[in-house]
Tab-separated table of C-alpha atoms in Angstrom:
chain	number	residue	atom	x	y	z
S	450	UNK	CA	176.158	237.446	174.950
S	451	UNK	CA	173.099	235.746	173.662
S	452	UNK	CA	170.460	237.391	171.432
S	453	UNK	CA	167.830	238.595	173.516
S	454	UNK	CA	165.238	236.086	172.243
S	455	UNK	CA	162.672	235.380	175.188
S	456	UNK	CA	161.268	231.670	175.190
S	457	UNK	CA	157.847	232.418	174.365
S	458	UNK	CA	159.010	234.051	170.937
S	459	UNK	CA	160.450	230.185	169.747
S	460	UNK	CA	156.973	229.546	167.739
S	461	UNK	CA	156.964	232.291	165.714
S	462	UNK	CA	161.081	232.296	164.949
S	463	UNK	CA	159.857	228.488	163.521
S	464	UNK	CA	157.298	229.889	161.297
S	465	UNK	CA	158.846	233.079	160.562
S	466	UNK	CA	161.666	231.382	158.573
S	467	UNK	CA	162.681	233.146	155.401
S	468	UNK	CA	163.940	231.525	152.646
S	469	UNK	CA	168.008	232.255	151.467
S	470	UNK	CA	169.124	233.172	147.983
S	471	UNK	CA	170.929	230.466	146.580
S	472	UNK	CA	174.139	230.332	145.277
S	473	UNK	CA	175.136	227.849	142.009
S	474	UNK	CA	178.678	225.843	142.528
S	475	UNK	CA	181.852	227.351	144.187
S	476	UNK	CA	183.008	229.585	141.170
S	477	UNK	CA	183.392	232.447	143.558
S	478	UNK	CA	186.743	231.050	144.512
S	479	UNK	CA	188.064	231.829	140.494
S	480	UNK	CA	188.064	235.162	140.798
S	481	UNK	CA	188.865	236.306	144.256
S	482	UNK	CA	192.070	238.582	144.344
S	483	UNK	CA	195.112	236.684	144.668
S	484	UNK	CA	198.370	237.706	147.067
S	485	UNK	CA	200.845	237.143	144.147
S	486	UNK	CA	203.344	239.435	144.897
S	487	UNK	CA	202.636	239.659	149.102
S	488	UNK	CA	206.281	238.141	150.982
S	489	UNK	CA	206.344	235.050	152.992
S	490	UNK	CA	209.392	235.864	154.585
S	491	UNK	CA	209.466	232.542	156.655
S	492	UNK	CA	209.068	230.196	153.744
S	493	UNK	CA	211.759	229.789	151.045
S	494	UNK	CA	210.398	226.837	148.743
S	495	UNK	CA	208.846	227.470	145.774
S	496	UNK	CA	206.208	224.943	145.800
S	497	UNK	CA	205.023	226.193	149.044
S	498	UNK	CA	205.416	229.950	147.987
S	499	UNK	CA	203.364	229.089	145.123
S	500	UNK	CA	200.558	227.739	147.258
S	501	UNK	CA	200.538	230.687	149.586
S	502	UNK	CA	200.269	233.493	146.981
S	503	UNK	CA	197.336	231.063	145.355
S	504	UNK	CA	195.267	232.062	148.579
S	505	UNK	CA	192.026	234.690	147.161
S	506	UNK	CA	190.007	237.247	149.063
S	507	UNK	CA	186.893	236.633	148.074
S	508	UNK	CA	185.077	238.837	150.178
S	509	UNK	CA	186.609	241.954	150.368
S	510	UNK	CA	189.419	240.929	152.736
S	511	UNK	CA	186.897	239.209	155.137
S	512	UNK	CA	186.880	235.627	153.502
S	513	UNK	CA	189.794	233.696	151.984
S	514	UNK	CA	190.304	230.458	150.292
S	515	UNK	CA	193.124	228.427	149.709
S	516	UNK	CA	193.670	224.925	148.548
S	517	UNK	CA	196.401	223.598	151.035
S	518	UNK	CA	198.850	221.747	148.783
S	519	UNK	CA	201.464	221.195	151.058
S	520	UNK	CA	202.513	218.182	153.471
S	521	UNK	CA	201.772	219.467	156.668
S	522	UNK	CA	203.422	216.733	158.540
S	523	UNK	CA	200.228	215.583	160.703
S	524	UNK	CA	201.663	212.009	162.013
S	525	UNK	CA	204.858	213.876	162.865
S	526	UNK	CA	203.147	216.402	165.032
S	527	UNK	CA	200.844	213.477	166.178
S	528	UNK	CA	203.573	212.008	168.251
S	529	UNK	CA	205.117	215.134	169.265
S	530	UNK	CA	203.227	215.434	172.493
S	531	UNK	CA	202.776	219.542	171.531
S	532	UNK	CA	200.616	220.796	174.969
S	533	UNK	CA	200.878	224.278	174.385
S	534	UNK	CA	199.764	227.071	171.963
S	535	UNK	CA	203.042	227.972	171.846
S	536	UNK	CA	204.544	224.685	170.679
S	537	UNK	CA	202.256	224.115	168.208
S	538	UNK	CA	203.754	227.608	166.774
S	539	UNK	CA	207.268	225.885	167.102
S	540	UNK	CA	206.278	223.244	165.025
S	541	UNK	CA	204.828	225.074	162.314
S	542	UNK	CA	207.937	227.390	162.215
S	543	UNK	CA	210.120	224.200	162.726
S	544	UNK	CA	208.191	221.720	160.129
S	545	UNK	CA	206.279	223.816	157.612
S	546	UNK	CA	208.025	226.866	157.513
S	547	UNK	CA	211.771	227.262	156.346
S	548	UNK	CA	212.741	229.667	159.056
S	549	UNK	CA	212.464	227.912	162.293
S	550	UNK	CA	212.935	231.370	164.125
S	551	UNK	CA	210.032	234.358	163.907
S	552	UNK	CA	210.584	238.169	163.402
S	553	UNK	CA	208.925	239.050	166.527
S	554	UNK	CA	206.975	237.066	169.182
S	555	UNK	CA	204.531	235.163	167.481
S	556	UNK	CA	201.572	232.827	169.093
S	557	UNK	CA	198.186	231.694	169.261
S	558	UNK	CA	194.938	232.141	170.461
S	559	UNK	CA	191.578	230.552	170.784
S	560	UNK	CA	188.586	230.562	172.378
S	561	UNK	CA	184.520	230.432	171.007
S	562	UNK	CA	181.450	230.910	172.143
S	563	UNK	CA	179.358	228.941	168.941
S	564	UNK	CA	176.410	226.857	168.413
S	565	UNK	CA	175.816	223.701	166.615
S	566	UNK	CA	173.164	220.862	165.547
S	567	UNK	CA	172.264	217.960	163.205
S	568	UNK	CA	168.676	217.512	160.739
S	569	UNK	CA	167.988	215.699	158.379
S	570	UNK	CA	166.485	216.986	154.861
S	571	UNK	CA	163.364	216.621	153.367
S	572	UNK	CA	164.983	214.709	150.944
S	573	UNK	CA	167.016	212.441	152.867
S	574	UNK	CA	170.251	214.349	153.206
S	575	UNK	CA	172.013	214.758	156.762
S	576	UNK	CA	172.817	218.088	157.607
S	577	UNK	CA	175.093	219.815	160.265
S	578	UNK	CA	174.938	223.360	161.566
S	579	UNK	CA	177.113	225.392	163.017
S	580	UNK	CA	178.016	229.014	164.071
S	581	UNK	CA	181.491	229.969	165.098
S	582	UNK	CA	181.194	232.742	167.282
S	583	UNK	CA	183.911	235.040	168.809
S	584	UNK	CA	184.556	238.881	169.458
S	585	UNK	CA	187.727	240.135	168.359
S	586	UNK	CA	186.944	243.843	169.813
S	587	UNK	CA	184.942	244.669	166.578
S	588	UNK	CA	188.449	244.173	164.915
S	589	UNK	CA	187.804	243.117	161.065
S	590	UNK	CA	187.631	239.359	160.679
S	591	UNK	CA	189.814	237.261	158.685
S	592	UNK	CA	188.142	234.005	157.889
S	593	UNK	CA	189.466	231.254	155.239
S	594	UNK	CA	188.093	227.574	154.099
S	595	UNK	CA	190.916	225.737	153.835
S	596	UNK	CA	190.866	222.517	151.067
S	597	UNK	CA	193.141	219.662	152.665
S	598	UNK	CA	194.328	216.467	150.374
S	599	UNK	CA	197.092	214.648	152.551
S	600	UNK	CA	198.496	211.772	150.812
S	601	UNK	CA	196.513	208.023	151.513
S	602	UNK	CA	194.015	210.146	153.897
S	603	UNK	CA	190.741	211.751	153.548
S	604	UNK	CA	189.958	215.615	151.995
S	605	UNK	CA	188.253	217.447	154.073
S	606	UNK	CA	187.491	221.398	154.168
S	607	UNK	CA	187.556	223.395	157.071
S	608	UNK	CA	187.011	226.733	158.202
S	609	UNK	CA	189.733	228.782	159.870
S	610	UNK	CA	189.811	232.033	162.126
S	611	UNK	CA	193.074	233.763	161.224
S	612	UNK	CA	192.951	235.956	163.376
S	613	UNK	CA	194.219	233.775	166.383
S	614	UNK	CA	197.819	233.899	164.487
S	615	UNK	CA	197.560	237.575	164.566
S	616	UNK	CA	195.611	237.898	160.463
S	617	UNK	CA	193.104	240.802	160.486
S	618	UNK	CA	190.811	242.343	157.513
S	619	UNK	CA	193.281	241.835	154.721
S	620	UNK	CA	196.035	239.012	155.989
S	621	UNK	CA	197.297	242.259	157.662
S	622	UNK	CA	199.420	240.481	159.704
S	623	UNK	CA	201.595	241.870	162.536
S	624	UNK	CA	202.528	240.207	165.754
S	625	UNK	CA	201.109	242.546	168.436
S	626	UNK	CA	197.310	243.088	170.095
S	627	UNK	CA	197.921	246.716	170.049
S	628	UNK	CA	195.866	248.285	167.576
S	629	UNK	CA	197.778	251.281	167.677
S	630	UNK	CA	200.861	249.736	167.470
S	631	UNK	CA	199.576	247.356	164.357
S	632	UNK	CA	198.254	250.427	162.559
S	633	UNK	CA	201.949	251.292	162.285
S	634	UNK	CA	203.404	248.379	161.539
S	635	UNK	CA	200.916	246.307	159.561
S	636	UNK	CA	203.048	244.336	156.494
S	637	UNK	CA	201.258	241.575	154.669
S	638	UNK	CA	203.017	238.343	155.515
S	639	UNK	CA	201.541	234.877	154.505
S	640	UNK	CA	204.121	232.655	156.202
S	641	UNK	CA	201.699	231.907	158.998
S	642	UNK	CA	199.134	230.828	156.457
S	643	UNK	CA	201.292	227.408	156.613
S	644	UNK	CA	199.362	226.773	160.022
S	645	UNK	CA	195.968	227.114	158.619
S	646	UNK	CA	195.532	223.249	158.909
S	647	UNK	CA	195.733	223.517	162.781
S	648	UNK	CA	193.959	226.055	162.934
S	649	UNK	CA	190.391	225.129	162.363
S	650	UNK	CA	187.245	225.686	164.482
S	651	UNK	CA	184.881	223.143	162.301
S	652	UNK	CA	184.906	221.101	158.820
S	653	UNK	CA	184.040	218.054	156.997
S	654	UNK	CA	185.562	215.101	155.133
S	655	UNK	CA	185.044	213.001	152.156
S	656	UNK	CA	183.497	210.329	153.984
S	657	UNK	CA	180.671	212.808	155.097
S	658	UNK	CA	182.050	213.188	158.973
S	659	UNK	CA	181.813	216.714	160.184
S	660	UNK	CA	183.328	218.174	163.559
S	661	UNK	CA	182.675	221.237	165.051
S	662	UNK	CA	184.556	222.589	168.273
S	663	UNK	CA	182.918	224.549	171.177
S	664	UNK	CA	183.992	226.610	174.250
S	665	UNK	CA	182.792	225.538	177.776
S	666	UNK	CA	183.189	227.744	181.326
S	667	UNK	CA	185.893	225.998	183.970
S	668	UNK	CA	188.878	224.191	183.599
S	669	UNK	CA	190.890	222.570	180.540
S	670	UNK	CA	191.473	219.057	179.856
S	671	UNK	CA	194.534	217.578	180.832
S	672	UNK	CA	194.772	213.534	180.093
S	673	UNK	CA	197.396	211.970	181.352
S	674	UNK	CA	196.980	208.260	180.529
S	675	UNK	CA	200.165	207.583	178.863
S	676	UNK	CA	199.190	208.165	175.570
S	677	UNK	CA	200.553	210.841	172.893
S	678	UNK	CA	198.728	214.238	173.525
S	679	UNK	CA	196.878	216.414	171.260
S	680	UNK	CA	195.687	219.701	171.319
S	681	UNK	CA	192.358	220.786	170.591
S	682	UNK	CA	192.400	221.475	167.081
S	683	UNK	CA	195.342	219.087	165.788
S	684	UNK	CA	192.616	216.043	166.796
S	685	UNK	CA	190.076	217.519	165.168
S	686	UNK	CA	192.622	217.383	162.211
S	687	UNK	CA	193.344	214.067	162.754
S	688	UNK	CA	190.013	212.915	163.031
S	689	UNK	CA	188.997	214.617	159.797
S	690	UNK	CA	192.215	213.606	158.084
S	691	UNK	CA	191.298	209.673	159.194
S	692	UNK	CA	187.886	209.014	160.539
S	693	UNK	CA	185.084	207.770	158.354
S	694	UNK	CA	182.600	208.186	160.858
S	695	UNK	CA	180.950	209.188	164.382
S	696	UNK	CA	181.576	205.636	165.764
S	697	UNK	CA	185.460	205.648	163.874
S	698	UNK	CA	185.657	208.681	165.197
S	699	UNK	CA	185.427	208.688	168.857
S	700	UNK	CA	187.146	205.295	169.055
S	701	UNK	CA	190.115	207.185	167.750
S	702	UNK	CA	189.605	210.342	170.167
S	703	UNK	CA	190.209	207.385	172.954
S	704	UNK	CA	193.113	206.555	171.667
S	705	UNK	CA	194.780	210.039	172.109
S	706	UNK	CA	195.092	212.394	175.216
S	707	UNK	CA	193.331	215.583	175.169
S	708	UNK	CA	195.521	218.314	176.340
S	709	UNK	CA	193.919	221.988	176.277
S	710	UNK	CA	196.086	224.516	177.212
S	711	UNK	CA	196.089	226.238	180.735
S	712	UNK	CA	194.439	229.492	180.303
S	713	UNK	CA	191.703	228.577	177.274
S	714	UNK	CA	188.583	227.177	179.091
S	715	UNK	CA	187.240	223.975	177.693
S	716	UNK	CA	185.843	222.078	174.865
S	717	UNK	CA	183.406	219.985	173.490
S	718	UNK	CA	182.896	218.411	170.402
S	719	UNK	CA	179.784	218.161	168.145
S	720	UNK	CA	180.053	215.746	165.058
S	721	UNK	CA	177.820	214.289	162.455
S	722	UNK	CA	178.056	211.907	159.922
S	723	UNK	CA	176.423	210.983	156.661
S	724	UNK	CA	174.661	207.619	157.828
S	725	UNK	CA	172.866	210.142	160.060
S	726	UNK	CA	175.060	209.763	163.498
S	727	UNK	CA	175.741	212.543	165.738
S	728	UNK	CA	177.680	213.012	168.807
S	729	UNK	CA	178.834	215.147	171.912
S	730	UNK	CA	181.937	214.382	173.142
S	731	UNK	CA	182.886	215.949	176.595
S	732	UNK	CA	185.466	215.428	178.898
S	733	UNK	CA	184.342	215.565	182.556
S	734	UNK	CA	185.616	214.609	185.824
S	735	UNK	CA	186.255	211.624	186.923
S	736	UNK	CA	183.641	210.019	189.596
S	737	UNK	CA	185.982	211.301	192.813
S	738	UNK	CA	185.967	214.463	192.104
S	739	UNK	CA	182.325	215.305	190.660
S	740	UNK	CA	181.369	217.667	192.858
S	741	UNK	CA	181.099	221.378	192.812
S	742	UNK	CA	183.885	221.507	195.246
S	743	UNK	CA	186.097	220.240	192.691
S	744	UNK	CA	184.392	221.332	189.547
S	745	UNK	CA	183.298	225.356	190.328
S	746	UNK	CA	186.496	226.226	192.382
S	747	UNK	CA	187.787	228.712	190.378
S	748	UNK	CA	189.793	232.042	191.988
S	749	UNK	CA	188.719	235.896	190.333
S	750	UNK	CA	190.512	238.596	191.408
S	751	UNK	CA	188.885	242.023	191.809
S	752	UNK	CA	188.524	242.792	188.201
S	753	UNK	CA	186.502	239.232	187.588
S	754	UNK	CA	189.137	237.275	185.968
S	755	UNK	CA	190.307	234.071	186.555
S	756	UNK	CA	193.538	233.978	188.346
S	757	UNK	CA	193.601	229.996	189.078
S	758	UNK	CA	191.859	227.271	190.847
S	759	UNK	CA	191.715	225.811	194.386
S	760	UNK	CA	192.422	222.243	193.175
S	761	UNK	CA	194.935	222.877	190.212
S	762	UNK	CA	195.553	219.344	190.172
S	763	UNK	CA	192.025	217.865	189.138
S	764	UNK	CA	190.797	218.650	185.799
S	765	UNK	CA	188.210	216.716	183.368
S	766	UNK	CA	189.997	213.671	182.024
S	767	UNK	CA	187.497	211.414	181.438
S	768	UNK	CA	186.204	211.172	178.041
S	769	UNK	CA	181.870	211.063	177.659
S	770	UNK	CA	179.767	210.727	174.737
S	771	UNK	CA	176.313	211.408	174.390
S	772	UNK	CA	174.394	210.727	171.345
S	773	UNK	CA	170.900	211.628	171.819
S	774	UNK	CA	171.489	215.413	171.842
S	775	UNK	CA	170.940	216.560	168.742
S	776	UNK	CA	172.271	220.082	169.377
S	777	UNK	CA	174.901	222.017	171.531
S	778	UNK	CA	176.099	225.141	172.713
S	779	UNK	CA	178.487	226.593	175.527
S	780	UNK	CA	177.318	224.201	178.680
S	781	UNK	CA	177.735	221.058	179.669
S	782	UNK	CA	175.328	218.243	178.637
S	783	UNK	CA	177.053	215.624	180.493
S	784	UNK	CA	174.658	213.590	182.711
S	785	UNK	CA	177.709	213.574	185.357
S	786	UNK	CA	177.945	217.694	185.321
S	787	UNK	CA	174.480	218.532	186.551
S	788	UNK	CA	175.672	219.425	189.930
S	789	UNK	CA	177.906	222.339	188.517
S	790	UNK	CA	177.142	225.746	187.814
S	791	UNK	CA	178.765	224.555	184.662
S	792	UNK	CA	176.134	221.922	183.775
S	793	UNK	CA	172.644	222.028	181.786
S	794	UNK	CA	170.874	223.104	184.703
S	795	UNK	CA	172.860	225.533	186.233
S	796	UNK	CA	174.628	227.177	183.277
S	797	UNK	CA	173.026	230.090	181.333
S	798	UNK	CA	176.411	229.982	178.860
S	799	UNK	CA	174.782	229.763	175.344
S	800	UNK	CA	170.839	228.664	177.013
S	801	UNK	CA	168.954	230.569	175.007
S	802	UNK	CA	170.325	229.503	171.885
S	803	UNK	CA	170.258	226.026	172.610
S	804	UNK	CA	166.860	226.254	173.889
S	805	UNK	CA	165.973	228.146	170.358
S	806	UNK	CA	167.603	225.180	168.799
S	807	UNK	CA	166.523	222.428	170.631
S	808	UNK	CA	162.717	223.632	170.207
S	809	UNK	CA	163.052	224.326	166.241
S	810	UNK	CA	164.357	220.894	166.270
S	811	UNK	CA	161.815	218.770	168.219
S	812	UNK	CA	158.845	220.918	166.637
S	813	UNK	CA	160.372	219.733	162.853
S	814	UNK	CA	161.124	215.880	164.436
S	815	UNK	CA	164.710	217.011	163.305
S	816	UNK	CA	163.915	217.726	159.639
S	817	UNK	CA	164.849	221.302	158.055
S	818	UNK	CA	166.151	222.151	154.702
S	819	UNK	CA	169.190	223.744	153.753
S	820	UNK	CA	167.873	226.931	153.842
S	821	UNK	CA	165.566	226.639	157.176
S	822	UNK	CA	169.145	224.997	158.645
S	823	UNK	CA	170.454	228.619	157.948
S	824	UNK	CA	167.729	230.154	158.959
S	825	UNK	CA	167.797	228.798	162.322
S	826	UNK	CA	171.775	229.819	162.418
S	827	UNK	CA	170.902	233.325	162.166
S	828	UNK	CA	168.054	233.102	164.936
S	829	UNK	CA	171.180	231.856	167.089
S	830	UNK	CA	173.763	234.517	165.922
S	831	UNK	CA	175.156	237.136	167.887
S	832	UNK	CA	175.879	240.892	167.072
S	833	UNK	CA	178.915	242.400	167.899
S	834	UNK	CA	179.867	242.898	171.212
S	835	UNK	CA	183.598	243.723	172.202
S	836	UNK	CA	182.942	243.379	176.162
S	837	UNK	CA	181.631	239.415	175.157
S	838	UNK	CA	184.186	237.468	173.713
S	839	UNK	CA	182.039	234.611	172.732
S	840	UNK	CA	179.694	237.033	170.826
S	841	UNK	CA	179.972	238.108	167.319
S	842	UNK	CA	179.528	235.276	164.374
S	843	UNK	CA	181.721	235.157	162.105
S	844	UNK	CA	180.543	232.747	160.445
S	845	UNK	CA	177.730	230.486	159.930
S	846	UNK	CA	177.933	226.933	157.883
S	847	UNK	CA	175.429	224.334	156.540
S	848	UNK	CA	177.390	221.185	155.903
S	849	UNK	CA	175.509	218.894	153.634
S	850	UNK	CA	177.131	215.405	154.971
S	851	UNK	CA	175.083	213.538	152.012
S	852	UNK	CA	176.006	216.101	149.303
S	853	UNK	CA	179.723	217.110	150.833
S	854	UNK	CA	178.850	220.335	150.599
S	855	UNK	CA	179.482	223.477	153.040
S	856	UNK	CA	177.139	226.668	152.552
S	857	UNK	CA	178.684	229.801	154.216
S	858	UNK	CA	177.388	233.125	155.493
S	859	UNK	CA	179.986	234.996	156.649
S	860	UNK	CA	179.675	238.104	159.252
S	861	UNK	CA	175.574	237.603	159.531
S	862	UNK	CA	175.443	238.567	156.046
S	863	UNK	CA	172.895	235.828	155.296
S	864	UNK	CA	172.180	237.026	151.765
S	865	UNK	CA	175.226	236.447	150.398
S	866	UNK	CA	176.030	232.608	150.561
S	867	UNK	CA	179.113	230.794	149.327
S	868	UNK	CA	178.629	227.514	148.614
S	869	UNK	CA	181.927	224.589	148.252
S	870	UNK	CA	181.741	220.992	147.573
S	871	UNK	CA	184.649	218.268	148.118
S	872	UNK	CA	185.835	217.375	144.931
């Protein structure tokens, strides 16, 4: 649910911007309590063991960091054609854990509401934006930026929601969405942390390319052009993990199939790069099948959910880029999806925060400082609400593509930055 911001209050959100305190370096993550004697009762190898009991809370068990040390086998699971949530768990059992069968039924989750743009500095530097919102029933959030250094690739870091592999307040970790029945059985268990890699909802590389990944109403992507498939997240890995830039980037997105799994929505894609490049990519339907016939045909039952579609077989395939948006939220900004109730027009899916946006923007000819950037993140966050599943930010990041550095806010608290920088 969006913040109940009416239009005619944009101006004075623009002036009324307060400056954040700052933060020095990244020394926070020194002395965040460390899980050194918490079982990973999946993993067995001592290099890995010693990487998952490096992981700190450093904010009182709602904000983790760990530096990921360990191959996590990205060209492997490239050509795996993984479609599902639940394969991707296989692999990770299969590949980076030593115990290719769970204790009870593990899997995986995700879904966002969010909200994302690109500046510039004052000084020159290019900036990207970005909340990451999602309700998890006022459950206690267990966020974690997540330092990657594969081997002849680029380092990136990346921000991870733990709680769609079950990790609440804490890495309390038990495989069940009953609260009752995880206030019972809650045991600390890091072996899932050996998925954090996949399991990112934004981040940024070495080379200054950031991604960020948001929901959209309707139908998942399902490509089917012969080419190895990906799931959301795993290409955003890959394109952090290889692309140097915007342009780099979505020539390799072409070069994969997008395959979101049945049940999730849909996604778009909002990345910027350090030349000052930015980017939508959506994946829309194809021209036969454009209109709302095909596009708004989904089937509620009485309750309001979504029990399937009238034409299961057509879904978005085809691959769009638009690069003179410089902002997004939950709606299509395809040119091709105006007719749908989907589309720009018709949707009301994230509007007034991308309306908030898009004004703060235009008024500043796309030029904010760190701290305005922020500033206009928290005019776009959401409070709690467990009846809204795309409300509730969890988090909020500034990534400075010129700098390759990431300021965080977690949980609205916008007085209490943390601030990380590639190394």
């Amino acid at each position: 649910m969006d913040k109940n911001n009416g239009f005619v209050l944009l101006f004075f959100l623009f002036i009324g911007m307060a400056s954040l305190t700052a933060c020095s370096d990244d020394v926070h993550v020194t002395d965040g309590y460390r899980y050194t004697n918490v079982p990973a009762s999946l993993v067995s190898d001592q290099e890995k063991l010693k990487m998952l009991h490096s992981i700190q809370d450093i904010d009182d068990g709602r904000f983790f960091y760990l530096d990921y040390t360990a191959d996590y086998k990205l060209n492997l699971l490239t050509e795996a054609n993984i479609t599902t949530n639940a394969g991707l768990v296989d692999f990770v059992l299969t590949y980076l854990c030593d115990a290719s069968t769970p204790q009870s039924g593990a899997s995986l989750n995700y879904d966002a509401g969010c909200s994302a743009f690109a500046a510039k500095t004052p000084d020159g530097s290019r900036i990207m934006g970005r909340n990451f919102d999602y309700s998890h029933g006022n459950e206690p959030i267990a966020a974690a930026l997540v330092r990657t250094a594969p081997v002849g690739k680029l380092k990136s870091i990346s921000l991870v929601d733990g709680y769609w592999i079950g990790y609440r307040q804490d890495l309390y970790h038990c495989f069940s969405d009953d609260v009752k029945d995880f206030n019972e059985r809650k045991k600390q268990d890091l072996s899932y942390v050996m998925g954090f890699p996949y399991l990112l909802m934004d981040g940024m590389n070495e080379a200054g390319l950031a991604i960020s990944v948001l929901h959209l109403d309707g139908k998942p992507t399902q490509q089917d052009n012969a080419r190895n498939k990906l799931t959301t997240t795993v290409l955003m890995r890959y394109l952090l993990d290889n692309a140097h830039s915007v342009d780099e980037a979505i020539t390799m997105a072409k070069q994969f199939d997008l395959h979101v799994p049945d049940g999730n929505g849909n996604f778009h894609f909002f990345m910027a790069d350090a030349t000052g490049k930015h980017a939508v990519i959506e994946y829309v339907w194809d021209e036969e099948h454009q209109d709302a016939r095909f596009i708004d045909d989904e089937i509620y039952d009485g309750s309001g959910k979504i029990e399937g579609f009238e034409y299961p077989d057509v879904k978005p395939n085809t691959l769009e880029v638009m690069t003179d948006k410089h902002c997004v939220s939950n709606f299509y900004l395809s040119p091709s999806m105006e007719c749908s109730a989907k589309g720009s027009v018709k949707s009301q899916h994230g509007k007034t925060r991308y309306d908030i946006m898009d004004f703060v923007l235009t008024q500043n000819n796309d030029c904010l400082t760190e701290n305005r950037a922020m500033n206009l993140l928290d005019d776009v966050s959401q409070a709690e609400n467990p009846t809204d599943v795309t409300s509730h930010t969890q988090w909020s990041v500034v990534y400075n593509l010129s700098e390759r550095k990431a300021t965080v806010c977690v949980n609205r608290n916008y007085n209490k930055p943390y601030i990380f920088y590639l190394k």
